[in-house]
Amino acid sequence: MVSLAEIENKAGLARITCGWKKPELPIDWVLSYWRDVHSPAIARRGGIYDYRHYQYGSVRTNILTEILEINFTAPPLEQLMWTSDVRYLDETYLAAFDRSPFGKVKADLLGDIDLIVDKSTTYRAVGDSGYTFVDRTGIAMPQGPPPTPTFALFIRSRSDQTTFRATMKQIATVWAAKPGVLRLRLSLLDAPDMEKERTSGYPIKTHSHEMQYQALIDISLDSEISAKSLIEATDNIDYVAHIKEVHAYPVNVVYTSVYGSKITLVGLRGYSAYQAIMALGATNQRQTSLLEWMYGPAAHAGTAEDMY
């Protein structure tokens, strides 16, 4: 049987977009809009292999073992609010994504960025720079609040890129083998290519260089206590030499809209509808025949849930 990590690692390219809202907009409305309006529209674009939307709480400074030379704090007004993590099999599929939809429809869709986003940075992770080292959660398509403590660790480097990336892979390998680690995915982030984003039609609202990150670890634990054993002297890793800052964002919720190149029920109908359907066991509302009648080609092959 193919493992969850193996399924994720089929993707050879990631675009990870993170940002925060315009200050005058209520956060609840923005997050609801992103979940139930923007994400289902994005999920219908071509070329996507995996699409997850994360919403964060405030940075936690007490998760990892304290190291005085590493900064674990972040100013409140500079903290991220969400991440949209979109994975593709390769550049060919990304090109299909860029072509979808066409013309005014694409302009209308990307109008959401001007509507709600103050700052937003898109990073790429290519090849094994985006890799799931372990996934023991048993959850292929997480929807809603994580059942166990889950964090997005955004990291700023201290060493040169080659050395930093080699060290981050070493850290991920060591951490993935520790008791209590249920899931660990490492993304080594390329500096944002603003010209490429511009030619793809995206408004440029990128964070300044000093606010950008060089790595992201998506990690789920059996308990927060397990986080204290991630950084240990016995790791034989010089964390201080390579890491300048770690910002631990608690993942409040995560929504999977596309999985294994197939749209999910959340991606098709929105999370509120998904909650109601699952709560009442409404299998009739998950039938391909009904979904095709309602949504057309997007539901033609059924949803990702049909894979399991």
mmCIF file of N, CA and C in Angstrom, residues 159-257:
data_model
loop_
_atom_site.group_PDB
_atom_site.id
_atom_site.type_symbol
_atom_site.label_atom_id
_atom_site.label_comp_id
_atom_site.label_asym_id
_atom_site.label_seq_id
_atom_site.Cartn_x
_atom_site.Cartn_y
_atom_site.Cartn_z
ATOM 1 N N SER A 159 23.235 30.786 7.800
ATOM 2 C CA SER A 159 24.353 30.357 6.963
ATOM 3 C C SER A 159 24.014 30.527 5.484
ATOM 4 N N ASP A 160 24.976 30.217 4.604
ATOM 5 C CA ASP A 160 24.741 30.312 3.160
ATOM 6 C C ASP A 160 23.704 29.282 2.735
ATOM 7 N N GLN A 161 23.120 29.488 1.546
ATOM 8 C CA GLN A 161 21.979 28.681 1.133
ATOM 9 C C GLN A 161 22.306 27.185 1.061
ATOM 10 N N THR A 162 23.430 26.827 0.472
ATOM 11 C CA THR A 162 23.762 25.414 0.311
ATOM 12 C C THR A 162 23.914 24.724 1.663
ATOM 13 N N THR A 163 24.656 25.351 2.565
ATOM 14 C CA THR A 163 24.873 24.766 3.885
ATOM 15 C C THR A 163 23.579 24.728 4.686
ATOM 16 N N PHE A 164 22.809 25.824 4.607
ATOM 17 C CA PHE A 164 21.544 25.886 5.329
ATOM 18 C C PHE A 164 20.601 24.778 4.874
ATOM 19 N N ARG A 165 20.475 24.586 3.567
ATOM 20 C CA ARG A 165 19.545 23.576 3.056
ATOM 21 C C ARG A 165 19.984 22.163 3.437
ATOM 22 N N ALA A 166 21.265 21.902 3.387
ATOM 23 C CA ALA A 166 21.752 20.589 3.800
ATOM 24 C C ALA A 166 21.464 20.350 5.287
ATOM 25 N N THR A 167 21.631 21.393 6.087
ATOM 26 C CA THR A 167 21.367 21.270 7.522
ATOM 27 C C THR A 167 19.887 21.075 7.796
ATOM 28 N N MET A 168 19.023 21.787 7.064
ATOM 29 C CA MET A 168 17.579 21.634 7.261
ATOM 30 C C MET A 168 17.131 20.212 6.910
ATOM 31 N N LYS A 169 17.712 19.609 5.881
ATOM 32 C CA LYS A 169 17.370 18.218 5.552
ATOM 33 C C LYS A 169 17.845 17.274 6.651
ATOM 34 N N GLN A 170 18.992 17.580 7.221
ATOM 35 C CA GLN A 170 19.489 16.776 8.348
ATOM 36 C C GLN A 170 18.563 16.894 9.549
ATOM 37 N N ILE A 171 18.135 18.126 9.844
ATOM 38 C CA ILE A 171 17.205 18.352 10.952
ATOM 39 C C ILE A 171 15.900 17.596 10.726
ATOM 40 N N ALA A 172 15.355 17.696 9.511
ATOM 41 C CA ALA A 172 14.092 17.029 9.205
ATOM 42 C C ALA A 172 14.216 15.517 9.357
ATOM 43 N N THR A 173 15.327 14.957 8.927
ATOM 44 C CA THR A 173 15.545 13.518 9.043
ATOM 45 C C THR A 173 15.596 13.086 10.507
ATOM 46 N N VAL A 174 16.323 13.859 11.318
ATOM 47 C CA VAL A 174 16.451 13.540 12.748
ATOM 48 C C VAL A 174 15.111 13.696 13.454
ATOM 49 N N TRP A 175 14.429 14.805 13.214
ATOM 50 C CA TRP A 175 13.153 15.046 13.886
ATOM 51 C C TRP A 175 12.102 14.020 13.502
ATOM 52 N N ALA A 176 12.061 13.634 12.229
ATOM 53 C CA ALA A 176 11.027 12.704 11.759
ATOM 54 C C ALA A 176 11.105 11.364 12.465
ATOM 55 N N ALA A 177 12.286 11.013 12.977
ATOM 56 C CA ALA A 177 12.467 9.733 13.664
ATOM 57 C C ALA A 177 12.191 9.809 15.157
ATOM 58 N N LYS A 178 11.902 10.997 15.677
ATOM 59 C CA LYS A 178 11.708 11.151 17.119
ATOM 60 C C LYS A 178 10.304 10.690 17.541
ATOM 61 N N PRO A 179 10.202 10.130 18.744
ATOM 62 C CA PRO A 179 8.879 9.743 19.260
ATOM 63 C C PRO A 179 7.968 10.976 19.364
ATOM 64 N N GLY A 180 6.715 10.783 19.031
ATOM 65 C CA GLY A 180 5.765 11.883 19.144
ATOM 66 C C GLY A 180 5.584 12.679 17.882
ATOM 67 N N VAL A 181 6.470 12.523 16.888
ATOM 68 C CA VAL A 181 6.322 13.233 15.612
ATOM 69 C C VAL A 181 5.441 12.396 14.689
ATOM 70 N N LEU A 182 4.275 12.917 14.371
ATOM 71 C CA LEU A 182 3.326 12.194 13.529
ATOM 72 C C LEU A 182 3.475 12.540 12.056
ATOM 73 N N ARG A 183 3.858 13.778 11.798
ATOM 74 C CA ARG A 183 3.977 14.240 10.415
ATOM 75 C C ARG A 183 5.052 15.311 10.339
ATOM 76 N N LEU A 184 5.859 15.261 9.281
ATOM 77 C CA LEU A 184 6.840 16.315 9.068
ATOM 78 C C LEU A 184 7.063 16.493 7.571
ATOM 79 N N ARG A 185 6.780 17.689 7.098
ATOM 80 C CA ARG A 185 7.053 18.046 5.706
ATOM 81 C C ARG A 185 7.942 19.277 5.703
ATOM 82 N N LEU A 186 9.057 19.191 4.979
ATOM 83 C CA LEU A 186 10.002 20.300 4.864
ATOM 84 C C LEU A 186 9.877 20.929 3.489
ATOM 85 N N SER A 187 9.802 22.254 3.457
ATOM 86 C CA SER A 187 9.833 23.006 2.203
ATOM 87 C C SER A 187 10.976 24.009 2.280
ATOM 88 N N LEU A 188 11.959 23.840 1.408
ATOM 89 C CA LEU A 188 13.070 24.784 1.298
ATOM 90 C C LEU A 188 12.678 25.819 0.255
ATOM 91 N N LEU A 189 12.580 27.059 0.679
ATOM 92 C CA LEU A 189 11.895 28.091 -0.091
ATOM 93 C C LEU A 189 12.857 28.893 -0.957
ATOM 94 N N ASP A 190 12.587 28.909 -2.257
ATOM 95 C CA ASP A 190 13.317 29.803 -3.148
ATOM 96 C C ASP A 190 12.884 31.239 -2.888
ATOM 97 N N ALA A 191 13.784 32.172 -3.106
ATOM 98 C CA ALA A 191 13.410 33.585 -3.005
ATOM 99 C C ALA A 191 12.309 33.866 -4.012
ATOM 100 N N PRO A 192 11.321 34.689 -3.654
ATOM 101 C CA PRO A 192 10.203 34.942 -4.565
ATOM 102 C C PRO A 192 10.646 35.563 -5.869
ATOM 103 N N ASP A 193 10.083 35.062 -6.963
ATOM 104 C CA ASP A 193 10.360 35.578 -8.304
ATOM 105 C C ASP A 193 9.223 36.520 -8.691
ATOM 106 N N MET A 194 9.411 37.795 -8.395
ATOM 107 C CA MET A 194 8.319 38.758 -8.581
ATOM 108 C C MET A 194 7.972 38.951 -10.055
ATOM 109 N N GLU A 195 8.955 38.867 -10.939
ATOM 110 C CA GLU A 195 8.666 39.041 -12.359
ATOM 111 C C GLU A 195 7.805 37.895 -12.880
ATOM 112 N N LYS A 196 8.098 36.673 -12.423
ATOM 113 C CA LYS A 196 7.295 35.527 -12.843
ATOM 114 C C LYS A 196 5.868 35.650 -12.324
ATOM 115 N N GLU A 197 5.718 36.123 -11.087
ATOM 116 C CA GLU A 197 4.376 36.316 -10.537
ATOM 117 C C GLU A 197 3.623 37.387 -11.327
ATOM 118 N N ARG A 198 4.338 38.439 -11.698
ATOM 119 C CA ARG A 198 3.709 39.534 -12.445
ATOM 120 C C ARG A 198 3.222 39.052 -13.809
ATOM 121 N N THR A 199 4.059 38.278 -14.514
ATOM 122 C CA THR A 199 3.661 37.796 -15.831
ATOM 123 C C THR A 199 2.524 36.780 -15.751
ATOM 124 N N SER A 200 2.344 36.162 -14.573
ATOM 125 C CA SER A 200 1.226 35.225 -14.378
ATOM 126 C C SER A 200 -0.053 35.942 -13.981
ATOM 127 N N GLY A 201 0.022 37.260 -13.843
ATOM 128 C CA GLY A 201 -1.175 38.050 -13.576
ATOM 129 C C GLY A 201 -1.423 38.384 -12.133
ATOM 130 N N TYR A 202 -0.466 38.068 -11.234
ATOM 131 C CA TYR A 202 -0.678 38.308 -9.811
ATOM 132 C C TYR A 202 -0.236 39.717 -9.421
ATOM 133 N N PRO A 203 -1.051 40.428 -8.629
ATOM 134 C CA PRO A 203 -0.605 41.723 -8.083
ATOM 135 C C PRO A 203 0.608 41.496 -7.185
ATOM 136 N N ILE A 204 1.600 42.363 -7.281
ATOM 137 C CA ILE A 204 2.825 42.202 -6.502
ATOM 138 C C ILE A 204 2.665 42.905 -5.157
ATOM 139 N N LYS A 205 2.628 42.101 -4.090
ATOM 140 C CA LYS A 205 2.486 42.640 -2.732
ATOM 141 C C LYS A 205 3.478 41.950 -1.804
ATOM 142 N N THR A 206 4.662 41.651 -2.341
ATOM 143 C CA THR A 206 5.630 40.814 -1.649
ATOM 144 C C THR A 206 6.231 41.502 -0.430
ATOM 145 N N HIS A 207 6.468 40.710 0.621
ATOM 146 C CA HIS A 207 7.135 41.207 1.812
ATOM 147 C C HIS A 207 8.560 41.643 1.488
ATOM 148 N N SER A 208 9.088 42.567 2.272
ATOM 149 C CA SER A 208 10.466 42.999 2.095
ATOM 150 C C SER A 208 11.421 41.828 2.348
ATOM 151 N N HIS A 209 12.643 41.930 1.843
ATOM 152 C CA HIS A 209 13.591 40.820 1.912
ATOM 153 C C HIS A 209 13.821 40.360 3.350
ATOM 154 N N GLU A 210 13.956 41.299 4.272
ATOM 155 C CA GLU A 210 14.257 40.913 5.649
ATOM 156 C C GLU A 210 13.092 40.189 6.326
ATOM 157 N N MET A 211 11.895 40.277 5.764
ATOM 158 C CA MET A 211 10.743 39.585 6.336
ATOM 159 C C MET A 211 10.474 38.234 5.666
ATOM 160 N N GLN A 212 11.256 37.895 4.653
ATOM 161 C CA GLN A 212 11.047 36.639 3.949
ATOM 162 C C GLN A 212 11.697 35.476 4.706
ATOM 163 N N TYR A 213 11.191 34.273 4.428
ATOM 164 C CA TYR A 213 11.688 33.057 5.070
ATOM 165 C C TYR A 213 12.428 32.190 4.056
ATOM 166 N N GLN A 214 13.249 31.294 4.583
ATOM 167 C CA GLN A 214 14.013 30.395 3.717
ATOM 168 C C GLN A 214 13.616 28.924 3.874
ATOM 169 N N ALA A 215 12.823 28.613 4.873
ATOM 170 C CA ALA A 215 12.369 27.228 5.045
ATOM 171 C C ALA A 215 11.066 27.203 5.835
ATOM 172 N N LEU A 216 10.322 26.134 5.630
ATOM 173 C CA LEU A 216 9.062 25.906 6.335
ATOM 174 C C LEU A 216 8.979 24.432 6.707
ATOM 175 N N ILE A 217 8.711 24.160 7.970
ATOM 176 C CA ILE A 217 8.448 22.791 8.432
ATOM 177 C C ILE A 217 7.000 22.703 8.888
ATOM 178 N N ASP A 218 6.253 21.824 8.236
ATOM 179 C CA ASP A 218 4.870 21.509 8.618
ATOM 180 C C ASP A 218 4.950 20.271 9.499
ATOM 181 N N ILE A 219 4.609 20.420 10.788
ATOM 182 C CA ILE A 219 4.823 19.325 11.732
ATOM 183 C C ILE A 219 3.592 19.102 12.602
ATOM 184 N N SER A 220 3.231 17.822 12.786
ATOM 185 C CA SER A 220 2.154 17.429 13.692
ATOM 186 C C SER A 220 2.742 16.514 14.757
ATOM 187 N N LEU A 221 2.293 16.710 16.005
ATOM 188 C CA LEU A 221 2.842 15.991 17.155
ATOM 189 C C LEU A 221 1.722 15.302 17.926
ATOM 190 N N ASP A 222 2.093 14.282 18.709
ATOM 191 C CA ASP A 222 1.081 13.635 19.534
ATOM 192 C C ASP A 222 0.692 14.513 20.722
ATOM 193 N N SER A 223 1.612 15.416 21.143
ATOM 194 C CA SER A 223 1.324 16.381 22.202
ATOM 195 C C SER A 223 2.360 17.489 22.128
ATOM 196 N N GLU A 224 2.062 18.625 22.743
ATOM 197 C CA GLU A 224 3.024 19.726 22.743
ATOM 198 C C GLU A 224 4.284 19.369 23.522
ATOM 199 N N ILE A 225 4.178 18.464 24.474
ATOM 200 C CA ILE A 225 5.352 18.043 25.239
ATOM 201 C C ILE A 225 6.418 17.465 24.315
ATOM 202 N N SER A 226 5.986 16.772 23.260
ATOM 203 C CA SER A 226 6.941 16.169 22.326
ATOM 204 C C SER A 226 7.780 17.210 21.607
ATOM 205 N N ALA A 227 7.269 18.436 21.492
ATOM 206 C CA ALA A 227 8.025 19.492 20.814
ATOM 207 C C ALA A 227 9.302 19.840 21.567
ATOM 208 N N LYS A 228 9.283 19.665 22.885
ATOM 209 C CA LYS A 228 10.444 20.020 23.699
ATOM 210 C C LYS A 228 11.631 19.087 23.446
ATOM 211 N N SER A 229 11.376 17.925 22.875
ATOM 212 C CA SER A 229 12.472 16.989 22.610
ATOM 213 C C SER A 229 12.941 17.045 21.161
ATOM 214 N N LEU A 230 12.429 18.017 20.397
ATOM 215 C CA LEU A 230 12.868 18.117 19.001
ATOM 216 C C LEU A 230 14.317 18.584 18.919
ATOM 217 N N ILE A 231 14.643 19.645 19.661
ATOM 218 C CA ILE A 231 16.012 20.171 19.674
ATOM 219 C C ILE A 231 16.730 19.614 20.897
ATOM 220 N N GLU A 232 17.724 18.766 20.637
ATOM 221 C CA GLU A 232 18.470 18.139 21.723
ATOM 222 C C GLU A 232 19.964 18.176 21.414
ATOM 223 N N ALA A 233 20.778 18.202 22.465
ATOM 224 C CA ALA A 233 22.231 18.213 22.286
ATOM 225 C C ALA A 233 22.709 16.957 21.575
ATOM 226 N N THR A 234 22.007 15.845 21.782
ATOM 227 C CA THR A 234 22.418 14.578 21.174
ATOM 228 C C THR A 234 22.162 14.526 19.666
ATOM 229 N N ASP A 235 21.498 15.558 19.117
ATOM 230 C CA ASP A 235 21.250 15.593 17.677
ATOM 231 C C ASP A 235 22.538 15.793 16.880
ATOM 232 N N ASN A 236 23.578 16.334 17.538
ATOM 233 C CA ASN A 236 24.832 16.667 16.857
ATOM 234 C C ASN A 236 24.609 17.624 15.688
ATOM 235 N N ILE A 237 23.744 18.595 15.897
ATOM 236 C CA ILE A 237 23.453 19.625 14.903
ATOM 237 C C ILE A 237 23.723 20.985 15.537
ATOM 238 N N ASP A 238 24.451 21.814 14.845
ATOM 239 C CA ASP A 238 24.731 23.168 15.343
ATOM 240 C C ASP A 238 23.605 24.085 14.864
ATOM 241 N N TYR A 239 22.518 24.105 15.622
ATOM 242 C CA TYR A 239 21.347 24.894 15.229
ATOM 243 C C TYR A 239 21.684 26.378 15.111
ATOM 244 N N VAL A 240 22.465 26.897 16.020
ATOM 245 C CA VAL A 240 22.772 28.331 16.052
ATOM 246 C C VAL A 240 23.544 28.766 14.817
ATOM 247 N N ALA A 241 24.407 27.927 14.314
ATOM 248 C CA ALA A 241 25.243 28.292 13.171
ATOM 249 C C ALA A 241 24.433 28.477 11.893
ATOM 250 N N HIS A 242 23.251 27.876 11.837
ATOM 251 C CA HIS A 242 22.505 27.865 10.575
ATOM 252 C C HIS A 242 21.130 28.507 10.641
ATOM 253 N N ILE A 243 20.594 28.683 11.847
ATOM 254 C CA ILE A 243 19.236 29.213 11.992
ATOM 255 C C ILE A 243 19.265 30.505 12.797
ATOM 256 N N LYS A 244 18.674 31.535 12.223
ATOM 257 C CA LYS A 244 18.607 32.834 12.896
ATOM 258 C C LYS A 244 17.285 33.021 13.625
ATOM 259 N N GLU A 245 16.188 32.586 13.000
ATOM 260 C CA GLU A 245 14.856 32.774 13.594
ATOM 261 C C GLU A 245 13.973 31.577 13.298
ATOM 262 N N VAL A 246 13.132 31.229 14.253
ATOM 263 C CA VAL A 246 12.079 30.224 14.063
ATOM 264 C C VAL A 246 10.778 30.810 14.599
ATOM 265 N N HIS A 247 9.786 30.928 13.744
ATOM 266 C CA HIS A 247 8.475 31.419 14.166
ATOM 267 C C HIS A 247 7.492 30.256 14.101
ATOM 268 N N ALA A 248 7.019 29.835 15.265
ATOM 269 C CA ALA A 248 6.131 28.681 15.375
ATOM 270 C C ALA A 248 4.680 29.137 15.356
ATOM 271 N N TYR A 249 4.042 28.978 14.213
ATOM 272 C CA TYR A 249 2.629 29.338 14.073
ATOM 273 C C TYR A 249 1.757 28.123 14.362
ATOM 274 N N PRO A 250 0.884 28.181 15.360
ATOM 275 C CA PRO A 250 -0.071 27.079 15.538
ATOM 276 C C PRO A 250 -1.070 27.053 14.394
ATOM 277 N N VAL A 251 -1.301 25.875 13.845
ATOM 278 C CA VAL A 251 -2.281 25.723 12.770
ATOM 279 C C VAL A 251 -3.655 25.572 13.405
ATOM 280 N N ASN A 252 -4.475 26.604 13.275
ATOM 281 C CA ASN A 252 -5.832 26.539 13.828
ATOM 282 C C ASN A 252 -6.720 25.597 13.020
ATOM 283 N N VAL A 253 -6.616 25.720 11.692
ATOM 284 C CA VAL A 253 -7.401 24.866 10.794
ATOM 285 C C VAL A 253 -6.604 24.661 9.513
ATOM 286 N N VAL A 254 -6.876 23.545 8.837
ATOM 287 C CA VAL A 254 -6.327 23.292 7.505
ATOM 288 C C VAL A 254 -7.431 22.686 6.650
ATOM 289 N N TYR A 255 -7.511 23.143 5.418
ATOM 290 C CA TYR A 255 -8.538 22.653 4.493
ATOM 291 C C TYR A 255 -7.850 22.127 3.238
ATOM 292 N N THR A 256 -8.169 20.895 2.866
ATOM 293 C CA THR A 256 -7.606 20.288 1.666
ATOM 294 C C THR A 256 -8.645 20.343 0.559
ATOM 295 N N SER A 257 -8.335 21.084 -0.499
ATOM 296 C CA SER A 257 -9.296 21.271 -1.591
ATOM 297 C C SER A 257 -9.007 20.391 -2.803
#
